[in-house]
């Protein structure tokens, strides 16, 4: 049997392949290239100070409800706190040894003068009304914070109550409550704003000492222009007292 003769030409080529394989095996491994970074996958991290920053409060408005007026002093039922804040606001200092009741009178007079100017009311008339209504008092007792009250009783039945410095009637002015019972400044402002409104409708002299403010002042007490004999009698007593008090302050 004749055997085929092997060719020796391929031997060198196989030796080269073996050398290449050995070189690759001994070379350090190269990590595969990372895919390009996609900006759509980026996380935007905030600084810690930003993470804990509180969002500004958004005011809530309820339909049918008007926003409450901002209060400039603490209205917490405590006379001392209100008087101290109002004294600072209206430039009234409490003197050494001065009682809270004395200080209350000074603060009230300062507020009445200021609000009278705001509403275009002569100071002496505004002071005369406040003096006649309450004697420049908001509280019956500043220690217990009991608000000064004037009870209107007819045939043994309580019909209404007047409150505070300007003796605001809870039946005639229900929308002013309960704030006028607790807020000294508001009590005065409400009373004098009411007087200013009456002035736009009612004026004229009754010969009682306040000129053409006679009827205006009478209407503060009555709620209307005095025309009947009974109303004129009440007006004469009321305006006469206010004129007397106005001359004393």
CSV table of C-alpha atoms in Angstrom, one decimal:
chain,number,residue,atom,x,y,z
A,1,UNK,CA,0.0,0.0,0.0
A,2,UNK,CA,1.5,3.3,-1.0
A,3,UNK,CA,1.2,6.1,1.7
A,4,UNK,CA,0.6,9.7,0.6
A,5,UNK,CA,3.5,12.0,1.0
A,6,UNK,CA,2.8,14.8,3.7
A,7,UNK,CA,3.6,18.3,2.7
A,8,UNK,CA,5.8,20.2,5.1
A,9,UNK,CA,4.9,23.7,3.8
A,10,UNK,CA,2.2,24.3,6.4
A,11,UNK,CA,4.3,23.8,9.4
A,12,UNK,CA,5.8,27.3,9.6
A,13,UNK,CA,2.2,28.8,9.4
A,14,UNK,CA,1.0,26.7,12.3
A,15,UNK,CA,4.0,27.8,14.4
A,16,UNK,CA,3.1,31.5,13.9
A,17,UNK,CA,-0.5,30.9,15.1
A,18,UNK,CA,0.7,29.2,18.2
A,19,UNK,CA,3.0,32.2,18.9
A,20,UNK,CA,0.1,34.6,18.5
A,21,UNK,CA,-2.1,32.7,20.8
A,22,UNK,CA,0.6,32.6,23.5
A,23,UNK,CA,1.1,36.4,23.2
A,24,UNK,CA,-2.6,37.1,23.7
A,25,UNK,CA,-2.8,34.8,26.7
A,26,UNK,CA,0.1,36.6,28.4
A,27,UNK,CA,-1.2,40.2,27.7
A,28,UNK,CA,-3.2,41.9,30.4
A,29,UNK,CA,-7.0,41.8,29.9
A,30,UNK,CA,-8.5,45.1,28.6
A,31,UNK,CA,-12.0,45.9,29.9
A,32,UNK,CA,-14.7,46.4,27.4
A,33,UNK,CA,-15.5,50.0,26.5
A,34,UNK,CA,-18.4,51.5,28.4
A,35,UNK,CA,-21.4,52.6,26.2
A,36,UNK,CA,-21.7,56.3,25.8
A,37,UNK,CA,-23.5,58.2,28.7
A,38,UNK,CA,-27.1,59.0,27.9
A,39,UNK,CA,-28.1,62.4,29.2
A,40,UNK,CA,-31.7,61.3,29.5
A,41,UNK,CA,-30.8,59.0,32.3
A,42,UNK,CA,-29.0,61.7,34.4
A,43,UNK,CA,-30.2,62.3,38.0
A,44,UNK,CA,-30.1,65.9,39.0
A,45,UNK,CA,-29.2,66.0,42.7
A,46,UNK,CA,-29.9,69.1,44.8
A,47,UNK,CA,-27.7,70.4,47.6
A,48,UNK,CA,-28.9,69.4,51.1
A,49,UNK,CA,-29.9,73.0,51.8
A,50,UNK,CA,-32.2,72.9,48.8
A,51,UNK,CA,-33.7,69.6,49.9
A,52,UNK,CA,-34.8,70.9,53.3
A,53,UNK,CA,-36.0,74.4,52.1
A,54,UNK,CA,-39.7,74.8,52.8
A,55,UNK,CA,-42.0,76.0,50.1
A,56,UNK,CA,-43.8,79.3,50.7
A,57,UNK,CA,-47.2,79.1,52.1
A,58,UNK,CA,-50.0,79.6,49.7
A,59,UNK,CA,-52.9,81.6,51.0
A,60,UNK,CA,-56.2,79.7,51.0
A,61,UNK,CA,-59.3,81.6,50.0
A,62,UNK,CA,-62.7,80.2,50.9
A,63,UNK,CA,-65.6,81.3,48.8
A,64,UNK,CA,-68.1,83.6,50.6
A,65,UNK,CA,-65.6,84.5,53.4
A,66,UNK,CA,-63.9,87.8,53.4
A,67,UNK,CA,-60.3,87.8,54.8
A,68,UNK,CA,-60.0,88.8,58.4
A,69,UNK,CA,-58.4,92.2,59.0
A,70,UNK,CA,-54.8,91.9,60.3
A,71,UNK,CA,-54.5,92.6,63.9
A,72,UNK,CA,-51.7,94.8,65.1
A,73,UNK,CA,-51.8,93.9,68.8
A,74,UNK,CA,-52.3,90.6,70.7
A,75,UNK,CA,-56.0,90.2,71.3
A,76,UNK,CA,-56.0,87.5,73.9
A,77,UNK,CA,-58.4,88.9,76.5
A,78,UNK,CA,-55.6,90.0,78.8
A,79,UNK,CA,-55.8,93.8,79.4
A,80,UNK,CA,-52.1,94.2,80.3
A,81,UNK,CA,-50.9,92.7,77.0
A,82,UNK,CA,-53.2,94.8,74.9
A,83,UNK,CA,-52.4,98.0,76.8
A,84,UNK,CA,-48.7,97.5,76.6
A,85,UNK,CA,-48.8,96.9,72.8
A,86,UNK,CA,-51.2,99.8,72.2
A,87,UNK,CA,-49.2,102.1,74.4
A,88,UNK,CA,-46.1,101.4,72.3
A,89,UNK,CA,-48.1,101.9,69.1
A,90,UNK,CA,-49.7,105.2,70.1
A,91,UNK,CA,-46.7,106.5,72.0
A,92,UNK,CA,-48.1,106.3,75.6
A,93,UNK,CA,-45.6,105.3,78.2
A,94,UNK,CA,-46.6,103.9,81.6
A,95,UNK,CA,-45.2,105.9,84.4
A,96,UNK,CA,-43.6,104.4,87.5
A,97,UNK,CA,-46.3,103.7,90.1
A,98,UNK,CA,-49.1,104.2,87.6
A,99,UNK,CA,-51.9,101.6,88.0
A,100,UNK,CA,-53.1,99.6,85.1
A,101,UNK,CA,-56.5,101.4,85.3
A,102,UNK,CA,-54.8,104.8,85.1
A,103,UNK,CA,-52.7,103.6,82.1
A,104,UNK,CA,-55.8,102.2,80.5
A,105,UNK,CA,-57.5,105.6,80.5
A,106,UNK,CA,-54.4,107.3,79.0
A,107,UNK,CA,-54.1,104.7,76.2
A,108,UNK,CA,-57.8,105.0,75.4
A,109,UNK,CA,-57.7,108.8,75.1
A,110,UNK,CA,-54.7,108.5,72.7
A,111,UNK,CA,-56.5,106.0,70.5
A,112,UNK,CA,-59.7,108.1,70.5
A,113,UNK,CA,-57.9,111.2,69.4
A,114,UNK,CA,-56.1,109.3,66.7
A,115,UNK,CA,-59.2,107.6,65.4
A,116,UNK,CA,-61.2,110.9,65.5
A,117,UNK,CA,-58.7,112.5,63.2
A,118,UNK,CA,-58.9,109.5,60.9
A,119,UNK,CA,-62.7,109.7,60.6
A,120,UNK,CA,-63.0,113.5,60.5
A,121,UNK,CA,-64.6,113.9,63.9
A,122,UNK,CA,-63.8,116.8,66.3
A,123,UNK,CA,-61.6,115.4,69.0
A,124,UNK,CA,-63.6,116.9,71.8
A,125,UNK,CA,-66.8,115.3,70.5
A,126,UNK,CA,-65.2,111.9,70.2
A,127,UNK,CA,-63.6,112.2,73.7
A,128,UNK,CA,-67.0,113.4,75.1
A,129,UNK,CA,-68.8,110.3,73.8
A,130,UNK,CA,-66.1,107.9,75.0
A,131,UNK,CA,-66.1,109.6,78.4
A,132,UNK,CA,-69.9,109.5,78.7
A,133,UNK,CA,-70.2,105.9,77.4
A,134,UNK,CA,-67.6,104.2,79.6
A,135,UNK,CA,-65.4,106.8,81.4
A,136,UNK,CA,-62.5,105.7,79.2
A,137,UNK,CA,-62.7,102.1,80.3
A,138,UNK,CA,-62.7,98.9,78.3
A,139,UNK,CA,-62.8,96.5,81.2
A,140,UNK,CA,-64.9,96.6,84.4
A,141,UNK,CA,-61.9,95.0,86.1
A,142,UNK,CA,-58.5,95.0,84.4
A,143,UNK,CA,-57.4,92.2,86.8
A,144,UNK,CA,-60.1,89.7,85.8
A,145,UNK,CA,-60.4,91.0,82.2
A,146,UNK,CA,-64.1,91.4,82.6
A,147,UNK,CA,-65.3,93.6,79.8
A,148,UNK,CA,-67.5,96.6,80.7
A,149,UNK,CA,-71.1,95.9,80.0
A,150,UNK,CA,-74.3,98.0,79.9
A,151,UNK,CA,-77.3,95.8,80.2
A,152,UNK,CA,-80.5,96.9,78.5
A,153,UNK,CA,-83.4,95.4,80.5
A,154,UNK,CA,-87.1,95.9,79.7
A,155,UNK,CA,-89.9,94.5,81.8
A,156,UNK,CA,-87.3,92.3,83.6
A,157,UNK,CA,-86.0,90.8,80.3
A,158,UNK,CA,-82.5,91.4,79.0
A,159,UNK,CA,-83.0,92.9,75.5
A,160,UNK,CA,-79.4,93.7,74.6
A,161,UNK,CA,-75.9,94.5,76.0
A,162,UNK,CA,-73.5,97.4,75.2
A,163,UNK,CA,-69.8,96.5,75.3
A,164,UNK,CA,-66.5,98.2,76.0
A,165,UNK,CA,-65.2,101.8,75.5
A,166,UNK,CA,-67.8,102.9,73.0
A,167,UNK,CA,-70.6,100.7,74.4
A,168,UNK,CA,-71.3,98.9,71.1
A,169,UNK,CA,-74.7,97.3,71.2
A,170,UNK,CA,-74.8,93.6,70.3
A,171,UNK,CA,-78.3,93.7,68.9
A,172,UNK,CA,-77.8,96.8,66.7
A,173,UNK,CA,-74.3,95.8,65.5
A,174,UNK,CA,-74.2,92.0,65.4
A,175,UNK,CA,-71.5,91.9,62.7
A,176,UNK,CA,-69.0,93.7,65.0
A,177,UNK,CA,-69.1,90.8,67.4
A,178,UNK,CA,-67.3,89.1,69.0
A,179,UNK,CA,-64.3,91.2,68.1
A,180,UNK,CA,-65.5,94.4,69.7
A,181,UNK,CA,-65.7,92.5,73.0
A,182,UNK,CA,-62.1,91.6,73.0
A,183,UNK,CA,-60.2,94.1,70.9
A,184,UNK,CA,-59.8,97.5,72.5
A,185,UNK,CA,-58.6,99.3,69.4
A,186,UNK,CA,-61.3,97.8,67.2
A,187,UNK,CA,-64.0,98.8,69.7
A,188,UNK,CA,-63.0,102.4,69.5
A,189,UNK,CA,-62.5,102.4,65.7
A,190,UNK,CA,-65.8,100.7,65.1
A,191,UNK,CA,-67.7,103.2,67.4
A,192,UNK,CA,-66.2,106.3,65.7
A,193,UNK,CA,-66.6,104.9,62.2
A,194,UNK,CA,-70.3,104.4,63.0
A,195,UNK,CA,-70.5,108.0,64.2
A,196,UNK,CA,-68.8,109.2,60.9
A,197,UNK,CA,-71.5,107.3,58.9
A,198,UNK,CA,-74.2,108.8,61.0
A,199,UNK,CA,-72.7,112.2,60.3
A,200,UNK,CA,-73.2,111.7,56.6
A,201,UNK,CA,-76.9,111.3,57.1
A,202,UNK,CA,-77.8,113.1,60.3
A,203,UNK,CA,-76.8,116.6,61.4
A,204,UNK,CA,-78.2,119.7,62.8
A,205,UNK,CA,-78.3,121.8,66.0
A,206,UNK,CA,-80.6,121.2,68.9
A,207,UNK,CA,-79.2,124.1,70.9
A,208,UNK,CA,-77.4,121.6,73.2
A,209,UNK,CA,-73.8,122.9,72.9
A,210,UNK,CA,-72.3,120.8,70.1
A,211,UNK,CA,-73.5,122.9,67.2
A,212,UNK,CA,-74.7,120.9,64.2
A,213,UNK,CA,-73.2,117.8,65.8
A,214,UNK,CA,-76.1,117.8,68.2
A,215,UNK,CA,-78.3,115.5,66.1
A,216,UNK,CA,-75.3,113.4,64.9
A,217,UNK,CA,-74.3,112.7,68.5
A,218,UNK,CA,-78.0,112.0,69.4
A,219,UNK,CA,-78.2,109.4,66.6
A,220,UNK,CA,-75.1,107.6,67.9
A,221,UNK,CA,-77.2,106.7,71.0
A,222,UNK,CA,-80.6,106.4,69.3
A,223,UNK,CA,-79.6,105.0,65.9
A,224,UNK,CA,-81.6,107.6,64.0
A,225,UNK,CA,-82.4,111.3,63.8
A,226,UNK,CA,-84.5,112.3,66.9
A,227,UNK,CA,-87.8,113.6,65.7
A,228,UNK,CA,-90.5,112.4,68.1
A,229,UNK,CA,-91.0,114.0,71.4
A,230,UNK,CA,-89.7,111.0,73.2
A,231,UNK,CA,-86.6,110.8,71.0
A,232,UNK,CA,-85.9,114.5,71.5
A,233,UNK,CA,-86.2,114.1,75.2
A,234,UNK,CA,-83.6,111.2,75.2
A,235,UNK,CA,-81.4,113.2,72.8
A,236,UNK,CA,-81.5,116.2,75.1
A,237,UNK,CA,-80.2,114.2,78.1
A,238,UNK,CA,-77.6,112.3,76.1
A,239,UNK,CA,-76.2,115.2,74.1
A,240,UNK,CA,-76.2,117.4,77.2
A,241,UNK,CA,-74.0,114.8,79.1
A,242,UNK,CA,-71.6,114.4,76.1
A,243,UNK,CA,-71.2,118.2,75.8
A,244,UNK,CA,-70.5,118.4,79.5
A,245,UNK,CA,-67.9,115.6,79.3
A,246,UNK,CA,-66.3,117.1,76.2
A,247,UNK,CA,-65.8,120.4,78.1
A,248,UNK,CA,-63.9,118.5,80.8
A,249,UNK,CA,-61.3,116.6,78.7
